[in-house]
Amino acid sequence: MSIDTATAAKVAKLARIQVDEDQLPALAEEFSAILGFIEQLNEVDVDGVEPMVSVTPMRLKRREDVVTDGNQAEAVLANAPDAREGFFAVPKVVE
Amino acid sequence: MSELNKLTIAAARDALRAGDTTSAELTEACLSEIDAAGALGAFVHHTPDLAREQAAAADARIKAGDAPAMCGIPLGIKDLFCTKGVPSQAASKILEGFKPEYESTVSQNLFDAGAVMLGKLNMDEFAMGSSNETSVYGNAVNPWKAGNSDADLTPGGSSGGSAAAVAADLCLAATGTDTGGSIRQPAAFTGIVGIKPTYGRCSRWGIVAFASSLDQAGPMTKDVRDAAIMLETMCGHDPKDSTSAELAVPNFEAALTGDIKGKTIGIPKEYRMEGMPDAIEKLWSEGTEMLRDAGAVIKDISLPHTQYALPAYYVIAPAEASSNLARYDGVRFGHRAKLGQGDGITEMYEKTRAEGFGPEVQRRVMVGTYVLSAGFYDAYYNRARRVRTLIKKDFEDVFADGIDAILTPATPSSAFELGADFSPIEMYLNDVFTVTVNLAGLPGISVPTGIDSKGLPLGLQLIGRPWEEGDLLNTAYALEQAAGFAGKPTRWW
């Protein structure tokens, strides 16, 4: 499968990674090569085969629906690039 | 005692218990080696103060007679592990300045046993790479050199710093992680031992996530006995990881009898790749003979879906990575891009991720985004997960047929030069023998067994039944005894 630059631009947008216009052709070419490699999977007969969900058969564990943690606002914010008054700060999102 | 940094864990443990040395002495010996080994690029964050503090506590504990095997042993910790108050960047710019407020379960288990942390070790960015060349810190360098060449070689990846540090005796052992071969390939490239346990043996809590259904931590050590000792301390059930196995951890060292009489070892024909170098072919058949001589029954087996493991991996791993790495958004931790006039939150995400992620990480995140996107989810992601079911079934079938362990090469070549011009797919082929093991969730170990014509170490891989690391380690031990590999790199750093 060949990926065009418009598709490459769309994927970059979905991944929230800025890619300059002049980098798109090279990126599209790389995607095409990798997807070409992946296409081999089409040779495998997978009819009736379940997609793997868990590599070791196990039921997801459950626990009581109770608060087990909390009151650590300072620790949670300690690594934020911009934190103010107990909140993460980001550029304005609402006009 | 001289050259304390060169000791194995087992030898250091015995010397500590006998009072022949102290953890403080061991730690100082390693710290001065690390200071002199900047050219290897192995240690990227140094924690000498913490190490000295931990060593003093370990010495007090040993004196009091309460000394688990890992007590007082100086280790290097891969940068992928979150270590409280110590930079933990996964070798990425996007986690610049990140100092976790918590400790990963695996490093906590080691510290609870009295182990000493010398510092954090280099790796490929987010563990994505096979040569340690995608690190924001720069390359880690293999202590081994080829023949008379002075060219710097890769220590492998992604646990390249761990491999270089152990091979160069900068520490007694190191932690690694393995998503597609990231413990076993670098171990093979540097002449050391590395084991990836069964998925679920080691808690993933506090280890920066790459592909959560494949990631496992494991030890990288100077010999098989050390791997047994250190693995036992690293693993165990952890309620904080929902995929952590609720199984008792056996005494792995006690399993090392060296007796493999009557064990059945499978030799998979699909691992005999076209164009495989003669040295690898020879290493493999010699290893087979060693196990036969030790009393094992050798049986040819077939794992028919082997060739589809790498393409399945390069759908599943990027898909999981694209989801796991969505958290790096410039809001909660690490790097945030400088914003221009009028830039909003979308520009903040896009610029931060473009600046913070290196090219290989960007490539994988975008490939993952593509295979999960509407219209392609079934064709790529679900198909890959179906193929994964078949790959696992290949192994289940041979184990049901009475195979105890499988012997394969660990890598398709010895260590290559840093800066070699590989395409991404050529680089991915490094994992051709190791990646099946992650897809099937099995334990796998790389053991150094030979030297190629360039004088570089080569390793063989043994693959075991799920949860039977003890038996696997014992087979590896028998192979190690028979191979008698004792090579060490000549010091140039």
XYZ file of C-alpha atoms in Angstrom:
588
model
C 0.000 0.000 0.000
C 1.313 3.403 -0.963
C 0.701 6.345 1.349
C 0.311 9.809 -0.200
C 1.338 13.061 1.437
C -2.265 13.955 2.303
C -2.603 10.715 4.298
C 0.762 11.320 5.972
C -0.419 14.817 6.960
C -3.655 13.381 8.343
C -1.833 10.771 10.427
C 0.542 13.408 11.799
C -2.461 15.515 12.748
C -4.174 12.564 14.476
C -0.956 11.830 16.380
C -0.657 15.524 17.334
C 2.874 15.761 15.961
C 3.752 18.841 13.927
C 5.369 17.872 10.611
C 6.559 20.569 8.212
C 5.094 20.529 4.709
C 8.469 19.787 3.098
C 8.961 16.721 5.334
C 5.716 15.057 4.263
C 6.945 13.287 1.084
C 9.792 11.584 2.968
C 7.413 10.617 5.769
C 4.890 9.189 3.291
C 7.681 7.138 1.706
C 8.722 5.717 5.106
C 5.136 4.812 5.950
C 4.780 3.072 2.605
C 7.917 0.996 3.210
C 6.819 -0.033 6.710
C 3.263 -0.818 5.635
C 4.654 -2.791 2.690
C 6.567 -4.892 5.217
C 3.424 -5.379 7.301
C 1.380 -6.458 4.239
C 2.975 -9.925 4.563
C 0.357 -10.597 7.215
C -2.218 -10.875 4.440
C -0.665 -14.227 3.462
C -1.765 -15.798 6.759
C -5.079 -17.638 6.942
C -6.692 -16.183 10.050
C -10.225 -17.432 9.462
C -11.815 -18.428 12.741
C -8.822 -17.269 14.784
C -9.588 -15.005 17.735
C -7.505 -11.837 18.099
C -5.266 -12.130 21.173
C -6.493 -10.036 24.078
C -4.233 -11.269 26.854
C -1.014 -13.202 26.363
C -1.509 -15.142 29.573
C -5.050 -16.380 30.098
C -6.267 -14.349 33.053
C -9.388 -12.586 34.153
C -8.853 -8.911 34.776
C -8.655 -8.445 38.516
C -11.368 -6.626 40.366
C -11.306 -4.681 43.566
C -13.708 -2.836 45.826
C -14.866 0.451 44.313
C -13.361 2.613 47.025
C -10.916 5.489 47.212
C -7.425 4.086 47.804
C -5.333 7.138 47.148
C -5.500 10.906 47.013
C -4.649 14.209 48.698
C -1.369 14.477 46.830
C -1.988 17.567 44.696
C 1.511 18.836 45.323
C 3.179 15.595 44.231
C 0.907 15.345 41.199
C 1.809 18.873 40.088
C 5.497 18.674 41.008
C 6.621 17.864 37.459
C 4.227 20.111 35.539
C 5.844 22.599 33.138
C 3.281 25.167 34.298
C 1.170 24.767 37.442
C -0.706 27.555 39.218
C -2.827 27.578 42.359
C -3.145 23.802 42.497
C -3.973 23.373 38.802
C -2.200 22.449 35.578
C -1.989 25.581 33.411
C -2.494 25.414 29.631
C -3.157 27.980 26.866
C -6.693 29.299 26.745
C -9.076 26.632 25.405
C -12.409 28.475 25.683
C -13.067 31.794 23.975
C 40.327 -7.801 47.522
C 41.287 -6.337 44.166
C 39.036 -5.190 41.361
C 35.830 -5.499 43.311
C 33.830 -4.124 40.381
C 34.648 -7.273 38.405
C 32.931 -9.604 40.882
C 29.760 -11.475 40.083
C 26.757 -10.966 42.343
C 27.260 -14.450 43.802
C 30.945 -13.859 44.571
C 30.233 -10.440 46.088
C 27.395 -11.859 48.186
C 29.662 -14.552 49.574
C 32.490 -12.067 50.226
C 30.094 -9.672 51.980
C 28.698 -12.420 54.171
C 32.176 -13.656 55.012
C 33.216 -10.133 55.967
C 35.932 -10.082 53.287
C 34.626 -6.830 51.842
C 31.931 -4.228 52.404
C 29.234 -2.765 50.234
C 30.927 0.604 50.700
C 34.123 -0.783 49.147
C 32.239 -2.446 46.294
C 30.343 0.767 45.654
C 33.482 2.959 45.642
C 35.176 0.555 43.218
C 32.236 0.847 40.817
C 31.900 4.613 41.184
C 35.528 5.180 40.229
C 35.175 2.834 37.234
C 32.103 4.767 36.132
C 33.998 8.062 36.404
C 36.697 6.671 34.123
C 34.282 5.246 31.563
C 32.597 8.345 30.165
C 33.575 7.213 26.645
C 31.140 4.288 26.916
C 28.157 6.607 27.399
C 26.613 3.979 29.663
C 25.690 5.948 32.801
C 23.617 9.032 32.002
C 22.536 10.115 35.505
C 24.927 9.548 38.379
C 23.696 8.984 41.937
C 26.892 8.573 44.020
C 25.385 10.128 47.152
C 22.400 7.811 47.107
C 24.707 4.858 46.368
C 26.935 5.628 49.370
C 23.911 6.034 51.612
C 22.412 2.718 50.431
C 25.787 0.970 50.779
C 26.153 2.138 54.391
C 22.640 0.872 55.176
C 23.439 -2.446 53.471
C 26.643 -2.839 55.470
C 24.730 -2.293 58.706
C 22.183 -4.866 57.619
C 24.844 -7.425 56.692
C 26.527 -6.876 60.051
C 23.215 -7.508 61.807
C 23.008 -10.848 60.024
C 19.945 -9.962 57.954
C 21.303 -10.018 54.429
C 19.280 -11.135 51.412
C 21.351 -12.128 48.380
C 21.167 -8.715 46.694
C 22.068 -6.800 49.871
C 24.927 -4.394 49.216
C 25.216 -5.216 45.505
C 25.888 -2.100 43.335
C 23.652 -1.972 40.261
C 22.885 0.232 37.289
C 19.213 0.942 36.579
C 17.906 1.467 33.056
C 16.554 4.985 32.527
C 13.120 3.488 31.729
C 12.527 2.733 35.426
C 10.982 5.514 37.487
C 13.250 6.111 40.460
C 12.015 8.469 43.138
C 13.640 11.895 43.047
C 16.144 10.781 40.389
C 15.829 11.826 36.724
C 13.937 9.146 34.759
C 13.702 10.201 31.146
C 13.406 7.029 29.065
C 16.257 8.682 27.099
C 13.764 11.162 25.645
C 13.820 14.933 25.438
C 10.117 14.969 26.198
C 10.809 13.790 29.773
C 13.583 16.314 30.345
C 13.666 17.325 33.996
C 11.176 14.642 35.072
C 11.847 13.408 38.592
C 9.273 10.807 39.620
C 7.478 11.170 42.922
C 7.388 7.384 43.199
C 9.548 4.293 42.796
C 8.952 1.508 40.249
C 8.013 -1.814 41.843
C 11.034 -3.619 40.387
C 13.569 -1.060 41.654
C 11.717 -0.946 44.991
C 12.000 -4.753 45.252
C 15.746 -4.474 44.635
C 16.142 -1.664 47.181
C 14.060 -3.557 49.754
C 16.570 -6.389 49.372
C 19.391 -3.932 50.068
C 20.699 -3.342 46.530
C 22.618 -0.151 45.744
C 21.839 2.133 42.774
C 24.907 3.697 41.134
C 22.918 5.664 38.556
C 20.683 5.488 35.495
C 21.675 3.774 32.283
C 21.499 4.810 28.645
C 18.968 3.230 26.275
C 17.115 3.846 23.036
C 14.450 6.542 23.363
C 11.352 4.943 24.950
C 13.097 1.580 24.358
C 12.484 1.943 20.616
C 15.620 0.811 18.832
C 18.154 -1.973 18.464
C 21.406 -0.005 18.591
C 21.052 2.608 21.360
C 21.354 5.299 18.663
C 17.951 6.905 19.262
C 18.864 8.136 22.766
C 18.678 11.859 23.587
C 21.894 11.373 25.592
C 23.851 10.155 22.549
C 25.097 6.651 21.841
C 26.103 4.059 24.366
C 29.243 2.333 23.064
C 30.121 -1.362 23.144
C 33.260 -2.052 25.216
C 34.193 -4.696 22.610
C 36.094 -3.780 19.399
C 36.284 -5.793 16.175
C 39.727 -7.196 15.314
C 42.194 -4.363 14.772
C 39.489 -1.839 13.972
C 39.063 1.159 16.213
C 35.488 1.821 15.082
C 32.897 2.197 17.825
C 30.392 -0.651 17.857
C 26.825 -0.664 19.104
C 26.147 -2.411 22.411
C 22.728 -3.238 20.959
C 19.414 -1.864 22.116
C 17.322 -0.868 23.635
C 19.113 -1.780 26.902
C 22.476 -0.718 25.409
C 23.715 1.233 28.432
C 22.910 -1.705 30.723
C 24.804 -4.121 28.462
C 27.839 -1.843 28.094
C 27.980 -1.156 31.842
C 27.872 -4.833 32.829
C 30.309 -5.972 30.114
C 32.782 -3.236 31.127
C 32.426 -4.080 34.839
C 31.123 -0.629 35.782
C 28.566 -2.343 38.013
C 27.916 -5.901 39.137
C 24.662 -6.149 37.190
C 21.922 -3.983 35.698
C 18.207 -3.923 35.074
C 16.916 -4.089 31.516
C 13.557 -4.247 29.810
C 12.555 -6.289 26.787
C 9.673 -5.565 24.415
C 11.005 -7.314 21.296
C 14.506 -8.388 22.299
C 15.857 -5.358 24.173
C 17.496 -7.440 26.925
C 18.603 -10.460 24.895
C 20.062 -8.733 21.807
C 22.331 -6.307 23.748
C 23.362 -9.138 26.095
C 24.439 -11.174 23.057
C 26.309 -8.187 21.542
C 28.361 -7.655 24.704
C 29.038 -11.208 25.919
C 26.782 -11.129 28.985
C 23.624 -12.946 30.132
C 20.133 -11.435 29.884
C 16.784 -13.009 30.697
C 13.285 -11.818 29.862
C 10.917 -13.659 32.192
C 7.366 -14.805 31.424
C 4.978 -11.894 30.824
C 3.525 -11.058 34.233
C 6.513 -12.205 36.349
C 7.891 -8.700 36.870
C 5.566 -5.855 37.696
C 5.423 -3.178 35.002
C 4.328 -0.544 37.521
C 6.575 2.508 37.355
C 8.348 1.384 34.196
C 7.737 3.898 31.404
C 5.338 2.041 29.095
C 6.188 1.291 25.462
C 3.962 -1.653 24.408
C 2.182 -2.864 27.508
C 1.244 -6.352 26.268
C 4.910 -7.075 25.416
C 7.037 -5.146 27.957
C 8.862 -7.138 30.654
C 11.762 -6.235 32.912
C 14.662 -8.583 33.579
C 18.245 -8.719 34.835
C 21.423 -8.302 32.748
C 24.303 -10.035 34.467
C 27.781 -11.511 34.127
C 26.597 -15.116 34.340
C 23.539 -17.340 34.613
C 23.763 -17.750 38.402
C 23.602 -13.975 38.825
C 20.594 -13.830 36.507
C 18.831 -16.370 38.747
C 19.658 -14.464 41.931
C 18.665 -11.044 40.605
C 15.516 -12.180 38.788
C 14.178 -13.732 41.975
C 14.463 -10.365 43.734
C 12.969 -8.374 40.842
C 9.795 -10.388 40.328
C 6.710 -11.162 42.366
C 3.022 -10.301 42.434
C 2.145 -6.613 42.524
C -1.451 -5.419 42.999
C -0.498 -2.184 41.217
C -0.056 -4.033 37.887
C -3.276 -5.782 36.842
C -1.302 -8.146 34.553
C 1.112 -9.157 37.316
C 0.869 -12.889 38.007
C -0.329 -14.080 41.391
C 2.224 -16.850 41.570
C 4.838 -17.674 44.151
C 8.410 -16.918 43.082
C 10.571 -20.052 43.287
C 14.196 -20.084 44.421
C 15.720 -19.831 40.944
C 19.310 -20.283 42.106
C 18.405 -23.609 43.703
C 17.271 -24.813 40.267
C 20.846 -24.558 38.942
C 22.003 -28.152 39.162
C 23.475 -28.293 35.667
C 21.700 -31.610 35.193
C 19.628 -31.603 31.991
C 19.658 -35.350 31.335
C 16.474 -36.418 29.593
C 15.331 -32.855 28.827
C 14.024 -32.389 25.302
C 15.421 -29.411 23.396
C 13.684 -28.270 20.220
C 15.574 -26.867 17.231
C 13.100 -24.850 15.127
C 13.749 -25.138 11.408
C 12.163 -21.747 10.640
C 14.989 -19.995 12.506
C 17.460 -21.155 9.861
C 17.179 -17.946 7.871
C 18.337 -17.495 4.326
C 21.694 -15.699 4.207
C 22.445 -16.473 7.857
C 26.188 -15.884 8.503
C 28.281 -19.075 8.808
C 29.442 -18.002 12.269
C 25.857 -17.988 13.554
C 25.090 -21.327 11.889
C 28.217 -22.820 13.477
C 27.472 -21.339 16.907
C 23.988 -22.818 16.812
C 25.076 -26.326 15.843
C 27.878 -26.258 18.426
C 25.374 -25.212 21.089
C 23.081 -28.041 20.011
C 25.933 -30.534 20.413
C 26.807 -29.139 23.843
C 23.266 -29.750 25.068
C 23.244 -33.217 23.490
C 26.559 -34.048 25.210
C 25.024 -32.869 28.501
C 22.349 -35.542 28.116
C 19.510 -33.635 26.473
C 17.411 -35.138 23.712
C 17.565 -32.965 20.578
C 14.475 -32.787 18.412
C 13.788 -30.879 15.188
C 10.609 -28.856 15.521
C 8.526 -26.471 13.444
C 7.131 -23.090 14.488
C 5.330 -22.386 11.225
C 4.307 -18.752 11.786
C 7.781 -17.507 12.726
C 8.235 -15.352 9.618
C 5.114 -13.355 10.475
C 6.298 -12.424 13.956
C 8.204 -9.280 12.965
C 5.429 -7.780 10.808
C 2.854 -8.605 13.521
C 5.126 -6.988 16.097
C 5.471 -3.847 13.960
C 1.697 -3.444 14.039
C 1.058 -4.320 17.691
C 4.011 -2.517 19.309
C 3.494 0.827 17.486
C -0.279 0.607 18.081
C 0.231 0.233 21.829
C 2.988 2.865 21.786
C 0.774 5.427 20.049
C -1.742 4.974 22.826
C 0.768 4.881 25.716
C 2.701 7.906 24.448
C -0.445 10.026 24.121
C 0.210 11.073 27.726
C 3.220 13.183 26.672
C 1.304 16.343 25.946
C 3.361 19.054 27.630
C 0.832 19.441 30.432
C 1.683 17.096 33.292
C 5.412 16.407 33.090
C 8.522 16.997 31.050
C 9.061 19.285 28.107
C 6.638 21.909 26.805
C 7.432 23.780 23.594
C 7.690 27.575 23.602
C 4.506 28.847 22.057
C 4.019 31.651 19.549
C 1.533 34.497 19.592
C -1.976 33.081 19.212
C -0.976 29.442 19.642
C -3.694 27.408 21.328
C -3.696 24.035 23.034
C -3.527 22.022 19.785
C -0.382 23.900 18.720
C 1.013 23.242 22.190
C 0.504 19.479 21.780
C 1.819 19.366 18.232
C 4.914 21.495 18.819
C 5.728 19.819 22.139
C 5.560 16.323 20.612
C 7.484 17.357 17.478
C 10.276 18.822 19.627
C 10.198 16.215 22.370
C 10.074 12.944 20.404
C 12.995 11.831 18.232
C 12.486 10.569 14.659
C 12.112 6.829 15.469
C 9.566 7.493 18.214
C 7.612 9.861 15.948
C 7.655 7.235 13.197
C 6.308 4.501 15.473
C 3.672 6.705 17.081
C 2.411 7.663 13.622
C 2.489 4.089 12.272
C 0.540 3.060 15.380
C -1.925 5.882 14.862
C -2.429 4.761 11.258
C -3.023 1.064 12.001
C -5.556 1.989 14.689
C -7.372 4.588 12.589
C -10.898 4.120 11.305
C -10.971 1.840 8.283
C -7.610 0.166 9.008
C -8.163 -1.211 12.507
C -9.465 -4.536 11.233
C -7.093 -4.873 8.291
C -3.960 -4.207 10.324
C -4.439 -4.271 14.087
C -6.983 -7.074 14.407
C -5.210 -9.156 11.763
C -1.918 -8.772 13.638
C -3.584 -9.852 16.873
C -4.972 -12.941 15.125
C -1.517 -13.781 13.801
C -0.216 -13.326 17.336
C -2.678 -15.990 18.523
C -1.228 -18.358 15.893
C 2.372 -17.584 16.894
C 1.568 -18.398 20.502
C -0.189 -21.599 19.408
C 2.964 -22.683 17.530
C 4.785 -22.697 20.874
C 1.917 -24.309 22.791
C 1.891 -27.149 20.263
C 5.588 -27.964 20.620
C 5.461 -27.698 24.418
C 2.457 -30.059 24.421
C 4.590 -32.374 22.313
C 7.106 -32.672 25.142
C 9.620 -29.939 24.293
C 11.192 -28.474 27.447
C 13.146 -25.635 25.856
C 13.966 -24.284 22.403
C 17.475 -23.348 21.255
C 17.957 -20.580 18.675
C 20.542 -17.941 17.815
C 20.039 -14.740 19.825
C 20.885 -12.354 16.984
C 21.461 -12.597 13.222
C 24.997 -11.119 13.553
C 27.564 -9.866 16.041
C 27.623 -6.187 17.070
C 27.712 -3.764 14.131
C 29.275 -0.314 13.811
C 27.528 2.693 15.257
C 26.315 4.962 12.485
C 25.811 2.103 10.005
C 23.296 3.157 7.380
C 20.306 0.873 7.948
C 16.742 1.536 6.853
C 14.180 1.224 9.660
C 13.173 -2.245 8.425
C 16.785 -3.468 8.223
C 17.200 -2.304 11.818
C 13.987 -4.123 12.822
C 15.484 -7.425 11.534
C 17.805 -7.458 14.559
C 14.879 -8.757 16.572
C 13.989 -11.589 14.206
C 14.913 -14.363 16.685
C 13.729 -12.660 19.870
C 10.416 -11.018 19.005
C 8.384 -14.261 18.839
C 9.069 -14.764 22.546
C 7.475 -11.433 23.487
C 4.460 -12.068 21.263
C 3.933 -15.435 22.994
C 4.694 -14.042 26.489
C 7.363 -16.691 27.113
C 10.618 -16.572 29.082
C 13.781 -16.271 26.976
C 17.452 -16.052 27.917
C 20.546 -15.078 25.961
C 23.785 -16.847 26.906
C 27.216 -15.979 25.438
C 28.692 -19.127 23.893
C 31.229 -18.067 21.283
C 33.378 -15.509 19.496
C 33.217 -14.738 15.783
C 36.147 -14.236 13.373
C 36.272 -10.526 14.315
C 36.741 -11.432 17.957
C 33.221 -10.350 18.929
C 30.925 -12.250 21.289
C 27.930 -14.208 20.034
C 24.994 -15.534 22.031
C 22.445 -18.296 21.836
C 18.871 -17.956 23.015
C 16.932 -20.525 25.013
C 13.146 -20.220 25.133
C 11.246 -21.894 27.980
C 7.739 -22.875 28.981
C 5.648 -20.182 30.671
C 6.463 -19.718 34.385
C 9.309 -22.246 34.238
C 12.180 -19.790 34.477
C 13.923 -22.072 36.972
C 14.088 -24.921 34.487
C 15.089 -22.507 31.694
C 17.877 -21.025 33.825
C 19.132 -24.521 34.588
C 19.343 -25.389 30.884
C 21.107 -22.058 30.305
C 23.472 -22.928 33.143
C 24.317 -26.271 31.529
C 24.938 -24.491 28.209
C 27.116 -21.896 29.934
C 29.176 -24.605 31.663
C 29.689 -26.459 28.392
C 30.534 -23.348 26.349
C 32.965 -22.020 28.945
C 32.761 -18.511 27.498
C 35.190 -16.344 29.453
C 35.839 -13.511 26.991
C 36.207 -9.963 28.221
C 36.658 -6.780 26.181
C 40.156 -5.269 26.171
C 40.035 -1.954 27.962
C 40.344 1.106 25.670
C 38.100 3.575 27.511
